[in-house]
């Protein structure tokens, strides 16, 4: 589907910044946060009014009473405001109170019924919508949500990358899987892309590093949860920061240009890219050779009726290569993934050789 998006706001030469508490808790908390953030020239004030919580019993948002507070924020600070909507009723209430931008949360993007309900509720209106990635790393599902909103006639669409659920231990609350967001951008180059560093990190000490990574990847901006007393927040306390810390974070960001016409830069980068291309060629040639050897091993094993996989040999390769990886300055995670992919391909090749019907 061919789509053409319109910018949510005029492009400035600094990141687009969305900040505010995870949840609107009290009128005082909302107003205090907004007043401090207004002094920092942020683009959009966020606050969750209806909170989709993983388990019942947690704070589920103050509901529409909080919309009055957001209206006050607009009137008293001039800030534009945004909140999460998950169903038609949320949309009607939010629009009634003058919410400027709607966002669709990760738990809603996963459900086409809900996204369609929101799309139908805003059909034909001129309201910007930000669409978070679904909680699972499913690019077509994310694209599907964008398409549903687009088909409702909305052109001011942006996306928020908030990371993906993951089973097991990770540094992040939601693993970023940057490649997935980059792939989305490749499909829709003029789509505004925001990084929600708060929900990716889940802890405040990582927020700066992830925001900078987003800048390095040419994201348009960030969405960060800000609370006057983060530790006392009613939701997502560990990842929220004070307005002052948020200011430091934004000030610390180094913003990169997408490109330049500086000849010296272009020549130098061309040279480096050529080196990369040549090395990629070498890598491919070497991999091809390695697979040929694997096939020869397969043939030899077949003749001697030996199984393809010898666990001890595989362990030996893993140990040897992992040892050398560090010396080459390669991360263990990367080499582990690479080696497993190569090994799987070798096994597939040997499998083919072994089971080839002789003519
Ligand atoms: C939020 O922004 O507070 C939120 C609920 O986020 P997500 O939909 O990314 O979990
Ligand atoms: Mn939150």
Tab-separated table of C-alpha atoms and ligand atoms in Angstrom:
chain	number	residue	atom	x	y	z
A	1	UNK	CA	0.000	0.000	0.000
A	2	UNK	CA	1.466	3.325	-1.139
A	3	UNK	CA	1.320	5.804	1.739
A	4	UNK	CA	2.317	9.417	2.075
A	5	UNK	CA	2.586	10.846	5.546
A	6	UNK	CA	2.449	14.429	6.711
A	7	UNK	CA	4.688	15.747	9.459
A	8	UNK	CA	3.140	15.924	12.914
A	9	UNK	CA	4.924	19.198	13.464
A	10	UNK	CA	7.302	21.416	11.527
A	11	UNK	CA	10.777	19.912	11.485
A	12	UNK	CA	13.300	21.677	13.669
A	13	UNK	CA	17.010	21.037	13.838
A	14	UNK	CA	16.745	19.340	17.185
A	15	UNK	CA	14.994	16.169	18.352
A	16	UNK	CA	11.223	16.142	18.764
A	17	UNK	CA	10.689	15.697	22.483
A	18	UNK	CA	7.722	14.100	24.216
A	19	UNK	CA	7.888	14.042	28.005
A	20	UNK	CA	5.613	13.651	30.987
A	21	UNK	CA	4.590	11.111	33.582
A	22	UNK	CA	3.783	7.498	32.823
A	23	UNK	CA	0.382	8.126	34.424
A	24	UNK	CA	-1.569	11.197	35.398
A	25	UNK	CA	-1.945	10.581	39.136
A	26	UNK	CA	-3.166	13.808	40.700
A	27	UNK	CA	-3.895	17.289	39.427
A	28	UNK	CA	-0.945	18.593	41.439
A	29	UNK	CA	1.509	16.047	40.022
A	30	UNK	CA	0.371	16.702	36.440
A	31	UNK	CA	0.548	20.487	36.775
A	32	UNK	CA	3.914	20.458	38.555
A	33	UNK	CA	5.498	18.241	35.895
A	34	UNK	CA	3.993	20.229	33.033
A	35	UNK	CA	5.142	23.604	34.427
A	36	UNK	CA	8.739	22.443	34.726
A	37	UNK	CA	8.722	20.807	31.315
A	38	UNK	CA	7.162	23.875	29.670
A	39	UNK	CA	10.290	25.804	30.611
A	40	UNK	CA	12.349	23.289	28.650
A	41	UNK	CA	10.563	23.889	25.362
A	42	UNK	CA	9.361	20.321	24.896
A	43	UNK	CA	7.095	19.511	21.925
A	44	UNK	CA	4.435	17.386	23.545
A	45	UNK	CA	3.358	16.614	27.100
A	46	UNK	CA	2.446	12.976	27.701
A	47	UNK	CA	0.388	11.408	30.495
A	48	UNK	CA	-1.454	8.098	30.587
A	49	UNK	CA	-5.104	8.489	31.587
A	50	UNK	CA	-6.169	4.884	30.996
A	51	UNK	CA	-3.345	2.482	31.828
A	52	UNK	CA	-3.170	-0.988	30.306
A	53	UNK	CA	-1.498	-2.910	33.127
A	54	UNK	CA	-0.132	-6.391	32.750
A	55	UNK	CA	-1.889	-7.650	35.856
A	56	UNK	CA	-5.073	-6.434	37.540
A	57	UNK	CA	-4.677	-4.789	40.886
A	58	UNK	CA	-2.048	-2.304	39.694
A	59	UNK	CA	-3.001	1.339	39.223
A	60	UNK	CA	-5.104	1.468	36.062
A	61	UNK	CA	-5.229	5.206	35.529
A	62	UNK	CA	-7.459	7.961	36.875
A	63	UNK	CA	-9.758	7.822	33.853
A	64	UNK	CA	-11.465	10.788	32.264
A	65	UNK	CA	-11.130	13.047	35.298
A	66	UNK	CA	-7.446	13.342	34.305
A	67	UNK	CA	-8.450	14.808	30.941
A	68	UNK	CA	-9.510	17.966	32.739
A	69	UNK	CA	-5.964	18.239	34.099
A	70	UNK	CA	-4.512	17.869	30.611
A	71	UNK	CA	-6.819	20.631	29.449
A	72	UNK	CA	-5.469	22.797	32.262
A	73	UNK	CA	-1.924	21.969	31.142
A	74	UNK	CA	-2.769	23.274	27.678
A	75	UNK	CA	-4.395	26.416	28.987
A	76	UNK	CA	-1.778	27.302	31.578
A	77	UNK	CA	1.461	26.254	29.869
A	78	UNK	CA	0.615	26.322	26.162
A	79	UNK	CA	2.021	22.808	25.801
A	80	UNK	CA	0.356	20.371	23.430
A	81	UNK	CA	-0.757	17.155	25.092
A	82	UNK	CA	-0.989	13.492	24.172
A	83	UNK	CA	-2.492	10.428	25.798
A	84	UNK	CA	-2.966	6.743	25.055
A	85	UNK	CA	-6.245	5.545	23.564
A	86	UNK	CA	-7.227	1.918	23.241
A	87	UNK	CA	-10.908	2.064	22.361
A	88	UNK	CA	-13.526	4.306	20.769
A	89	UNK	CA	-14.715	5.675	24.097
A	90	UNK	CA	-11.154	6.832	24.934
A	91	UNK	CA	-10.965	8.598	21.588
A	92	UNK	CA	-14.257	10.465	22.084
A	93	UNK	CA	-13.361	11.538	25.604
A	94	UNK	CA	-9.816	12.607	24.668
A	95	UNK	CA	-11.041	14.665	21.718
A	96	UNK	CA	-13.772	16.264	23.826
A	97	UNK	CA	-11.073	17.607	26.152
A	98	UNK	CA	-8.865	18.857	23.319
A	99	UNK	CA	-6.058	16.278	23.428
A	100	UNK	CA	-3.778	17.256	20.518
A	101	UNK	CA	-2.192	13.931	19.605
A	102	UNK	CA	-3.372	10.385	20.315
A	103	UNK	CA	-1.067	7.455	20.841
A	104	UNK	CA	-1.795	3.775	20.451
A	105	UNK	CA	-0.025	1.629	23.036
A	106	UNK	CA	1.968	-1.535	22.474
A	107	UNK	CA	-0.742	-3.732	23.942
A	108	UNK	CA	-3.275	-2.245	21.538
A	109	UNK	CA	-1.140	-2.406	18.390
A	110	UNK	CA	-1.035	-6.204	18.770
A	111	UNK	CA	-4.794	-6.416	18.392
A	112	UNK	CA	-6.222	-5.565	14.956
A	113	UNK	CA	-9.775	-5.416	16.388
A	114	UNK	CA	-8.756	-2.681	18.817
A	115	UNK	CA	-6.694	-0.768	16.272
A	116	UNK	CA	-9.640	-0.878	13.874
A	117	UNK	CA	-11.975	0.372	16.594
A	118	UNK	CA	-9.687	3.354	17.197
A	119	UNK	CA	-9.330	3.896	13.429
A	120	UNK	CA	-13.120	3.941	12.988
A	121	UNK	CA	-13.504	6.382	15.864
A	122	UNK	CA	-11.122	8.924	14.294
A	123	UNK	CA	-12.122	8.286	10.705
A	124	UNK	CA	-11.942	11.453	8.623
A	125	UNK	CA	-10.622	13.636	11.455
A	126	UNK	CA	-7.488	15.707	11.380
A	127	UNK	CA	-5.811	14.338	14.479
A	128	UNK	CA	-2.176	13.169	14.613
A	129	UNK	CA	-1.633	9.601	15.809
A	130	UNK	CA	1.507	7.966	17.146
A	131	UNK	CA	1.609	4.185	16.908
A	132	UNK	CA	3.791	2.190	19.269
A	133	UNK	CA	5.312	-1.071	18.127
A	134	UNK	CA	3.397	-4.200	19.157
A	135	UNK	CA	4.838	-5.968	22.205
A	136	UNK	CA	6.005	-8.856	20.037
A	137	UNK	CA	8.650	-8.321	17.344
A	138	UNK	CA	6.229	-8.586	14.440
A	139	UNK	CA	6.881	-5.982	11.747
A	140	UNK	CA	3.800	-6.743	9.580
A	141	UNK	CA	1.582	-6.296	12.654
A	142	UNK	CA	3.106	-2.860	13.284
A	143	UNK	CA	2.700	-1.983	9.597
A	144	UNK	CA	-0.879	-3.264	9.694
A	145	UNK	CA	-1.742	-0.842	12.490
A	146	UNK	CA	-0.222	2.045	10.512
A	147	UNK	CA	-2.243	1.024	7.464
A	148	UNK	CA	-5.507	0.841	9.430
A	149	UNK	CA	-5.017	4.373	10.772
A	150	UNK	CA	-3.970	5.624	7.343
A	151	UNK	CA	-7.052	4.094	5.728
A	152	UNK	CA	-9.166	6.062	8.216
A	153	UNK	CA	-7.873	9.171	6.452
A	154	UNK	CA	-5.213	10.121	9.007
A	155	UNK	CA	-2.035	11.462	7.401
A	156	UNK	CA	-0.184	12.846	10.406
A	157	UNK	CA	1.159	9.535	11.625
A	158	UNK	CA	4.304	8.777	13.561
A	159	UNK	CA	5.634	5.647	15.224
A	160	UNK	CA	7.087	5.039	18.642
A	161	UNK	CA	9.679	2.339	19.095
A	162	UNK	CA	9.359	1.059	22.677
A	163	UNK	CA	11.074	-2.311	22.372
A	164	UNK	CA	9.774	-5.872	22.447
A	165	UNK	CA	8.871	-8.345	25.154
A	166	UNK	CA	11.431	-11.004	25.714
A	167	UNK	CA	11.470	-14.184	27.753
A	168	UNK	CA	14.536	-14.491	29.948
A	169	UNK	CA	17.217	-12.231	31.354
A	170	UNK	CA	18.138	-9.069	29.474
A	171	UNK	CA	19.648	-5.731	30.252
A	172	UNK	CA	16.480	-4.063	28.967
A	173	UNK	CA	12.862	-4.233	30.069
A	174	UNK	CA	11.925	-4.518	26.391
A	175	UNK	CA	14.698	-5.429	23.969
A	176	UNK	CA	15.112	-2.759	21.280
A	177	UNK	CA	15.776	-4.999	18.237
A	178	UNK	CA	16.798	-1.815	16.376
A	179	UNK	CA	16.877	-3.688	13.062
A	180	UNK	CA	13.122	-4.060	13.146
A	181	UNK	CA	12.508	-0.344	13.493
A	182	UNK	CA	15.111	0.352	10.814
A	183	UNK	CA	13.290	-2.040	8.509
A	184	UNK	CA	10.039	-0.162	9.158
A	185	UNK	CA	11.778	3.087	8.253
A	186	UNK	CA	13.092	1.475	5.074
A	187	UNK	CA	9.493	0.688	4.111
A	188	UNK	CA	8.179	4.132	5.081
A	189	UNK	CA	11.055	6.625	4.785
A	190	UNK	CA	9.004	9.731	5.609
A	191	UNK	CA	7.406	8.292	8.744
A	192	UNK	CA	8.320	10.134	11.940
A	193	UNK	CA	10.110	7.768	14.287
A	194	UNK	CA	10.331	8.361	18.023
A	195	UNK	CA	12.279	6.284	20.532
A	196	UNK	CA	10.524	5.582	23.842
A	197	UNK	CA	13.683	5.051	25.828
A	198	UNK	CA	11.716	4.679	29.084
A	199	UNK	CA	9.905	1.497	28.109
A	200	UNK	CA	12.931	0.038	26.351
A	201	UNK	CA	15.149	0.546	29.403
A	202	UNK	CA	12.816	0.003	32.346
A	203	UNK	CA	15.518	1.619	34.527
A	204	UNK	CA	16.697	5.167	34.601
A	205	UNK	CA	20.445	4.598	34.398
A	206	UNK	CA	20.200	3.369	30.789
A	207	UNK	CA	17.976	6.146	29.419
A	208	UNK	CA	20.730	8.415	28.117
A	209	UNK	CA	22.603	5.667	26.286
A	210	UNK	CA	19.472	4.459	24.495
A	211	UNK	CA	18.348	7.984	23.583
A	212	UNK	CA	21.790	8.654	22.091
A	213	UNK	CA	21.646	5.415	20.140
A	214	UNK	CA	18.326	6.563	18.676
A	215	UNK	CA	19.954	9.860	17.646
A	216	UNK	CA	22.826	7.938	16.072
A	217	UNK	CA	20.277	5.967	14.074
A	218	UNK	CA	18.674	9.196	12.903
A	219	UNK	CA	15.427	8.929	14.868
A	220	UNK	CA	13.297	12.070	14.904
A	221	UNK	CA	12.932	12.246	18.655
A	222	UNK	CA	12.361	10.653	22.017
A	223	UNK	CA	9.482	9.973	24.401
A	224	UNK	CA	10.552	9.847	28.023
A	225	UNK	CA	8.640	9.417	31.264
A	226	UNK	CA	9.185	12.315	33.645
A	227	UNK	CA	7.815	12.604	37.176
A	228	UNK	CA	8.462	15.154	39.936
A	229	UNK	CA	9.156	12.364	42.455
A	230	UNK	CA	10.005	9.311	40.327
A	231	UNK	CA	10.402	6.862	43.192
A	232	UNK	CA	6.884	7.596	44.369
A	233	UNK	CA	5.275	7.167	40.929
A	234	UNK	CA	2.147	4.994	40.855
A	235	UNK	CA	3.368	3.184	37.727
A	236	UNK	CA	6.781	2.537	36.162
A	237	UNK	CA	8.635	4.179	39.060
A	238	UNK	CA	12.036	2.679	38.227
A	239	UNK	CA	12.228	4.213	34.774
A	240	UNK	CA	10.959	7.728	35.483
A	241	UNK	CA	13.240	10.727	35.992
A	242	UNK	CA	12.781	14.243	37.325
A	243	UNK	CA	12.337	17.210	34.969
A	244	UNK	CA	15.854	18.379	35.896
A	245	UNK	CA	17.431	15.027	35.012
A	246	UNK	CA	15.432	15.036	31.801
A	247	UNK	CA	16.850	18.417	30.894
A	248	UNK	CA	20.387	17.083	31.384
A	249	UNK	CA	19.549	14.085	29.219
A	250	UNK	CA	18.245	16.211	26.342
A	251	UNK	CA	21.172	18.628	26.631
A	252	UNK	CA	23.629	15.731	26.465
A	253	UNK	CA	22.296	14.356	23.191
A	254	UNK	CA	24.517	14.696	20.175
A	255	UNK	CA	22.354	15.059	17.088
A	256	UNK	CA	23.780	13.732	13.843
A	257	UNK	CA	22.987	15.058	10.381
A	258	UNK	CA	21.537	12.526	7.983
A	259	UNK	CA	23.999	13.512	5.315
A	260	UNK	CA	26.288	16.319	4.129
A	261	UNK	CA	27.787	17.665	0.880
A	262	UNK	CA	31.210	18.156	2.426
A	263	UNK	CA	33.574	16.725	-0.219
A	264	UNK	CA	36.280	15.669	2.192
A	265	UNK	CA	33.759	13.758	4.291
A	266	UNK	CA	32.174	12.118	1.246
A	267	UNK	CA	35.537	11.028	-0.166
A	268	UNK	CA	36.676	9.574	3.102
A	269	UNK	CA	33.410	7.740	3.748
A	270	UNK	CA	33.495	6.388	0.199
A	271	UNK	CA	36.917	4.986	0.829
A	272	UNK	CA	35.838	3.309	4.052
A	273	UNK	CA	32.699	1.924	2.417
A	274	UNK	CA	34.798	0.446	-0.336
A	275	UNK	CA	36.888	-1.311	2.277
A	276	UNK	CA	33.712	-2.675	3.836
A	277	UNK	CA	32.449	-3.921	0.461
A	278	UNK	CA	35.740	-5.670	-0.231
A	279	UNK	CA	35.767	-7.271	3.199
A	280	UNK	CA	32.168	-8.425	2.719
A	281	UNK	CA	33.239	-10.058	-0.546
A	282	UNK	CA	36.097	-11.802	1.249
A	283	UNK	CA	33.793	-12.950	4.019
A	284	UNK	CA	31.355	-14.421	1.508
A	285	UNK	CA	34.151	-16.160	-0.398
A	286	UNK	CA	35.494	-17.645	2.824
A	287	UNK	CA	32.045	-18.782	3.896
A	288	UNK	CA	31.561	-20.422	0.506
A	289	UNK	CA	34.874	-22.251	0.925
A	290	UNK	CA	33.970	-23.310	4.441
A	291	UNK	CA	30.713	-24.818	3.208
A	292	UNK	CA	32.533	-26.749	0.485
A	293	UNK	CA	34.795	-28.278	3.155
A	294	UNK	CA	31.692	-29.081	5.205
A	295	UNK	CA	30.268	-30.935	2.219
A	296	UNK	CA	33.487	-32.922	1.856
A	297	UNK	CA	33.259	-33.843	5.514
A	298	UNK	CA	29.654	-34.883	4.895
A	299	UNK	CA	30.708	-37.182	2.057
A	300	UNK	CA	33.479	-38.681	4.140
A	301	UNK	CA	31.203	-39.272	7.104
A	302	UNK	CA	28.646	-40.870	4.821
A	303	UNK	CA	31.183	-43.320	3.456
A	304	UNK	CA	32.170	-44.259	6.989
A	305	UNK	CA	28.611	-44.151	8.316
A	306	UNK	CA	29.359	-41.524	10.946
A	307	UNK	CA	26.713	-39.133	12.344
A	308	UNK	CA	26.790	-35.487	11.262
A	309	UNK	CA	26.848	-33.976	14.714
A	310	UNK	CA	29.552	-34.759	17.218
A	311	UNK	CA	28.700	-32.690	20.259
A	312	UNK	CA	32.265	-32.756	21.512
A	313	UNK	CA	33.556	-31.286	18.238
A	314	UNK	CA	30.900	-28.574	18.266
A	315	UNK	CA	31.825	-27.669	21.850
A	316	UNK	CA	35.467	-27.541	20.821
A	317	UNK	CA	34.713	-25.141	17.955
A	318	UNK	CA	32.596	-22.945	20.232
A	319	UNK	CA	35.346	-22.808	22.884
A	320	UNK	CA	38.127	-22.134	20.405
A	321	UNK	CA	36.317	-19.463	18.431
A	322	UNK	CA	34.839	-17.722	21.446
A	323	UNK	CA	38.325	-17.491	22.920
A	324	UNK	CA	39.686	-15.886	19.773
A	325	UNK	CA	36.652	-13.609	19.352
A	326	UNK	CA	37.545	-11.425	22.294
A	327	UNK	CA	41.077	-11.012	21.007
A	328	UNK	CA	39.580	-9.668	17.757
A	329	UNK	CA	37.464	-7.188	19.665
A	330	UNK	CA	34.241	-9.039	18.797
A	331	UNK	CA	31.458	-9.395	21.335
A	332	UNK	CA	30.602	-12.887	22.559
A	333	UNK	CA	26.916	-12.410	21.708
A	334	UNK	CA	27.709	-11.492	18.138
A	335	UNK	CA	30.157	-14.352	17.582
A	336	UNK	CA	27.775	-16.800	19.225
A	337	UNK	CA	24.945	-15.818	16.846
A	338	UNK	CA	27.244	-15.846	13.832
A	339	UNK	CA	28.792	-19.189	14.663
A	340	UNK	CA	25.457	-20.857	15.262
A	341	UNK	CA	24.188	-19.627	11.889
A	342	UNK	CA	27.313	-20.922	10.137
A	343	UNK	CA	27.106	-24.215	11.975
A	344	UNK	CA	23.444	-24.673	11.066
A	345	UNK	CA	24.224	-24.057	7.405
A	346	UNK	CA	27.105	-26.591	7.567
A	347	UNK	CA	24.779	-29.185	9.063
A	348	UNK	CA	22.166	-28.520	6.372
A	349	UNK	CA	24.837	-28.961	3.683
A	350	UNK	CA	26.124	-32.203	5.214
A	351	UNK	CA	22.552	-33.403	5.618
A	352	UNK	CA	21.986	-32.874	1.866
A	353	UNK	CA	25.189	-34.675	0.946
A	354	UNK	CA	24.436	-37.610	3.229
A	355	UNK	CA	20.927	-38.128	1.984
A	356	UNK	CA	21.630	-37.557	-1.695
A	357	UNK	CA	20.379	-40.483	-3.738
A	358	UNK	CA	23.301	-41.794	-5.784
A	359	UNK	CA	22.411	-42.160	-9.479
B	1	LIG	C1	3.146	4.017	28.398
B	1	LIG	O1	3.620	4.733	27.502
B	1	LIG	O2	3.030	4.378	29.570
B	1	LIG	C2	2.774	2.637	28.046
B	1	LIG	C3	1.798	1.980	28.645
B	1	LIG	O3	3.563	2.159	27.099
B	1	LIG	P1	3.557	0.822	26.217
B	1	LIG	O4	2.284	0.819	25.449
B	1	LIG	O5	4.752	1.046	25.384
B	1	LIG	O6	3.716	-0.332	27.160
B	2	LIG	MN1	4.840	3.711	31.487
